[in-house]
GROMACS .gro file of C-alpha atoms in nm:
model
  159
    1MET     CA    1   0.002   0.002   0.012
    2GLY     CA    2   0.136   0.340  -0.095
    3ALA     CA    3   0.104   0.680   0.041
    4ALA     CA    4   0.015   1.036  -0.087
    5TYR     CA    5   0.273   1.307  -0.011
    6PHE     CA    6   0.150   1.655  -0.036
    7TYR     CA    7   0.423   1.905  -0.154
    8HIS     CA    8   0.342   2.262  -0.068
    9LEU     CA    9   0.543   2.482  -0.315
   10THR     CA   10   0.598   2.832  -0.179
   11ARG     CA   11   0.951   2.907  -0.302
   12ALA     CA   12   1.053   2.713  -0.595
   13PRO     CA   13   0.843   2.693  -0.891
   14LEU     CA   14   0.695   2.361  -1.017
   15GLU     CA   15   0.942   2.346  -1.301
   16THR     CA   16   1.219   2.334  -1.049
   17THR     CA   17   1.062   2.099  -0.782
   18LEU     CA   18   0.911   1.841  -1.041
   19PRO     CA   19   1.246   1.742  -1.193
   20MET     CA   20   1.407   1.708  -0.821
   21LEU     CA   21   1.117   1.459  -0.725
   22LEU     CA   22   1.124   1.278  -1.058
   23ASP     CA   23   1.504   1.228  -1.011
   24LYS     CA   24   1.439   1.067  -0.656
   25ALA     CA   25   1.144   0.845  -0.801
   26ARG     CA   26   1.362   0.727  -1.073
   27GLY     CA   27   1.645   0.664  -0.830
   28ALA     CA   28   1.395   0.452  -0.632
   29GLY     CA   29   1.322   0.253  -0.950
   30TRP     CA   30   0.985   0.375  -1.016
   31ARG     CA   31   0.809   0.446  -1.354
   32VAL     CA   32   0.640   0.755  -1.317
   33ALA     CA   33   0.324   0.927  -1.458
   34VAL     CA   34   0.291   1.310  -1.428
   35ARG     CA   35  -0.078   1.394  -1.443
   36GLY     CA   36  -0.209   1.745  -1.521
   37ARG     CA   37  -0.526   1.905  -1.623
   38ASP     CA   38  -0.420   2.124  -1.889
   39GLY     CA   39  -0.237   2.034  -2.205
   40ALA     CA   40  -0.053   2.369  -2.244
   41GLN     CA   41   0.081   2.322  -1.890
   42MET     CA   42   0.207   1.981  -1.983
   43ASP     CA   43   0.371   2.139  -2.284
   44ARG     CA   44   0.558   2.378  -2.057
   45LEU     CA   45   0.659   2.098  -1.822
   46ASP     CA   46   0.782   1.871  -2.117
   47GLU     CA   47   1.018   2.168  -2.222
   48ALA     CA   48   1.112   2.235  -1.857
   49LEU     CA   49   1.211   1.860  -1.831
   50TRP     CA   50   1.429   1.852  -2.151
   51ALA     CA   51   1.618   2.157  -2.015
   52ALA     CA   52   1.620   2.041  -1.643
   53GLY     CA   53   1.980   1.974  -1.522
   54GLY     CA   54   2.179   1.959  -1.844
   55ASP     CA   55   2.335   1.648  -1.992
   56ASP     CA   56   2.431   1.497  -1.660
   57ALA     CA   57   2.070   1.493  -1.519
   58PHE     CA   58   1.864   1.389  -1.833
   59LEU     CA   59   1.526   1.277  -1.734
   60PRO     CA   60   1.408   1.044  -1.998
   61HIS     CA   61   1.021   1.113  -2.068
   62GLY     CA   62   0.753   1.135  -2.324
   63ARG     CA   63   0.387   1.260  -2.375
   64ALA     CA   64   0.079   1.030  -2.361
   65GLY     CA   65  -0.063   0.970  -2.697
   66GLN     CA   66   0.278   0.983  -2.877
   67PRO     CA   67   0.467   0.685  -3.024
   68HIS     CA   68   0.628   0.462  -2.744
   69ALA     CA   69   0.436   0.613  -2.476
   70ALA     CA   70   0.423   0.282  -2.286
   71ASP     CA   71   0.796   0.259  -2.300
   72GLN     CA   72   0.860   0.593  -2.127
   73PRO     CA   73   1.007   0.571  -1.766
   74ILE     CA   74   0.835   0.922  -1.710
   75LEU     CA   75   0.493   0.995  -1.902
   76LEU     CA   76   0.323   1.335  -1.889
   77THR     CA   77  -0.050   1.292  -1.928
   78THR     CA   78  -0.382   1.467  -1.867
   79ALA     CA   79  -0.564   1.134  -1.872
   80ALA     CA   80  -0.635   0.883  -1.583
   81ASP     CA   81  -0.464   0.605  -1.754
   82MET     CA   82  -0.087   0.523  -1.714
   83PRO     CA   83  -0.004   0.322  -2.016
   84ASN     CA   84   0.365   0.321  -1.905
   85GLY     CA   85   0.286   0.089  -1.610
   86ALA     CA   86   0.365   0.373  -1.365
   87THR     CA   87   0.420   0.272  -0.995
   88CYS     CA   88   0.427   0.651  -0.895
   89LEU     CA   89   0.189   0.920  -0.981
   90MET     CA   90   0.271   1.287  -0.953
   91THR     CA   91  -0.020   1.521  -0.989
   92VAL     CA   92   0.002   1.900  -1.082
   93ASP     CA   93  -0.245   2.181  -1.146
   94GLY     CA   94  -0.488   2.030  -0.937
   95ALA     CA   95  -0.537   1.700  -1.129
   96ASP     CA   96  -0.756   1.435  -0.944
   97VAL     CA   97  -0.620   1.138  -0.771
   98ALA     CA   98  -0.829   0.868  -0.643
   99PRO     CA   99  -0.801   0.667  -0.322
  100ASP     CA  100  -0.756   0.345  -0.511
  101GLU     CA  101  -0.468   0.479  -0.694
  102VAL     CA  102  -0.293   0.584  -0.368
  103GLN     CA  103  -0.353   0.231  -0.237
  104SER     CA  104  -0.225   0.051  -0.544
  105LEU     CA  105   0.078   0.255  -0.640
  106ASP     CA  106   0.418   0.291  -0.451
  107ARG     CA  107   0.368   0.663  -0.427
  108VAL     CA  108   0.151   0.947  -0.514
  109CYS     CA  109   0.290   1.308  -0.501
  110VAL     CA  110   0.052   1.588  -0.515
  111LEU     CA  111   0.240   1.906  -0.588
  112PHE     CA  112   0.045   2.236  -0.550
  113ASP     CA  113   0.107   2.609  -0.555
  114GLY     CA  114   0.126   2.753  -0.204
  115ASN     CA  115   0.087   3.104  -0.346
  116ASP     CA  116  -0.247   3.033  -0.504
  117GLU     CA  117  -0.554   3.002  -0.261
  118ALA     CA  118  -0.772   2.789  -0.509
  119SER     CA  119  -0.473   2.544  -0.535
  120VAL     CA  120  -0.426   2.540  -0.148
  121ALA     CA  121  -0.799   2.488  -0.110
  122HIS     CA  122  -0.804   2.197  -0.358
  123ALA     CA  123  -0.496   2.037  -0.202
  124ARG     CA  124  -0.688   2.048   0.137
  125THR     CA  125  -0.989   1.881  -0.005
  126GLN     CA  126  -0.770   1.618  -0.172
  127TRP     CA  127  -0.582   1.544   0.179
  128LYS     CA  128  -0.929   1.509   0.358
  129ALA     CA  129  -1.086   1.283   0.091
  130LEU     CA  130  -0.774   1.066   0.078
  131THR     CA  131  -0.722   1.045   0.439
  132ASP     CA  132  -1.087   0.999   0.508
  133ALA     CA  133  -1.069   0.688   0.269
  134GLY     CA  134  -0.802   0.538   0.474
  135CYS     CA  135  -0.489   0.648   0.291
  136ALA     CA  136  -0.170   0.728   0.430
  137ALA     CA  137  -0.060   1.085   0.372
  138GLN     CA  138   0.243   1.329   0.451
  139TYR     CA  139   0.244   1.704   0.400
  140TRP     CA  140   0.573   1.834   0.305
  141SER     CA  141   0.653   2.227   0.314
  142GLU     CA  142   0.957   2.422   0.177
  143GLU     CA  143   0.865   2.732   0.375
  144SER     CA  144   1.176   2.726   0.584
  145GLY     CA  145   1.400   2.720   0.269
  146ARG     CA  146   1.426   2.339   0.263
  147TRP     CA  147   1.189   2.053   0.228
  148GLU     CA  148   1.049   1.946   0.579
  149LYS     CA  149   0.769   1.698   0.669
  150LYS     CA  150   0.514   1.894   0.863
  151ALA     CA  151   0.235   1.644   0.905
  152GLU     CA  152   0.173   1.264   0.868
  153LYS     CA  153  -0.143   1.057   0.882
  154GLU     CA  154  -0.145   0.686   0.895
  155PRO     CA  155  -0.413   0.472   0.763
  156ALA     CA  156  -0.658   0.370   1.067
  157ALA     CA  157  -0.571   0.000   1.022
  158SER     CA  158  -0.211   0.048   1.084
  159ARG     CA  159  -0.240   0.263   1.401
   0.00000   0.00000   0.00000
């Protein structure tokens, strides 16, 4: 059973934080799907990932709907399906995540813009829905200048 990790972005933009988390996920051996709600936002993230880190930190990735999508270790998508066999889901731009996804994947990461009240409110709603459904969750903040775990909720069955 996996867990949902909520990342409250207040200092570094998504285009900086996402590559760092993707690198950690790949280091854990996970295939990753990055789910967003807006195709234009996914285009921007695609470009950012091609530019992230230079030659030494290349993050191999592709877009859903393109040739070889199922072969991609990191797949950018706006759809619910994950044809690359992802074991980690990262959601951006308020994309939905269901409790059964959290429970069936190794990790779900919810990245949200802490400078946007609507994004914060949506993340709070997601936290409540997932934890009420019995999912383990952690809340991470970069407010101090480095990432720190600020809250954790274990599923009721493991308490």
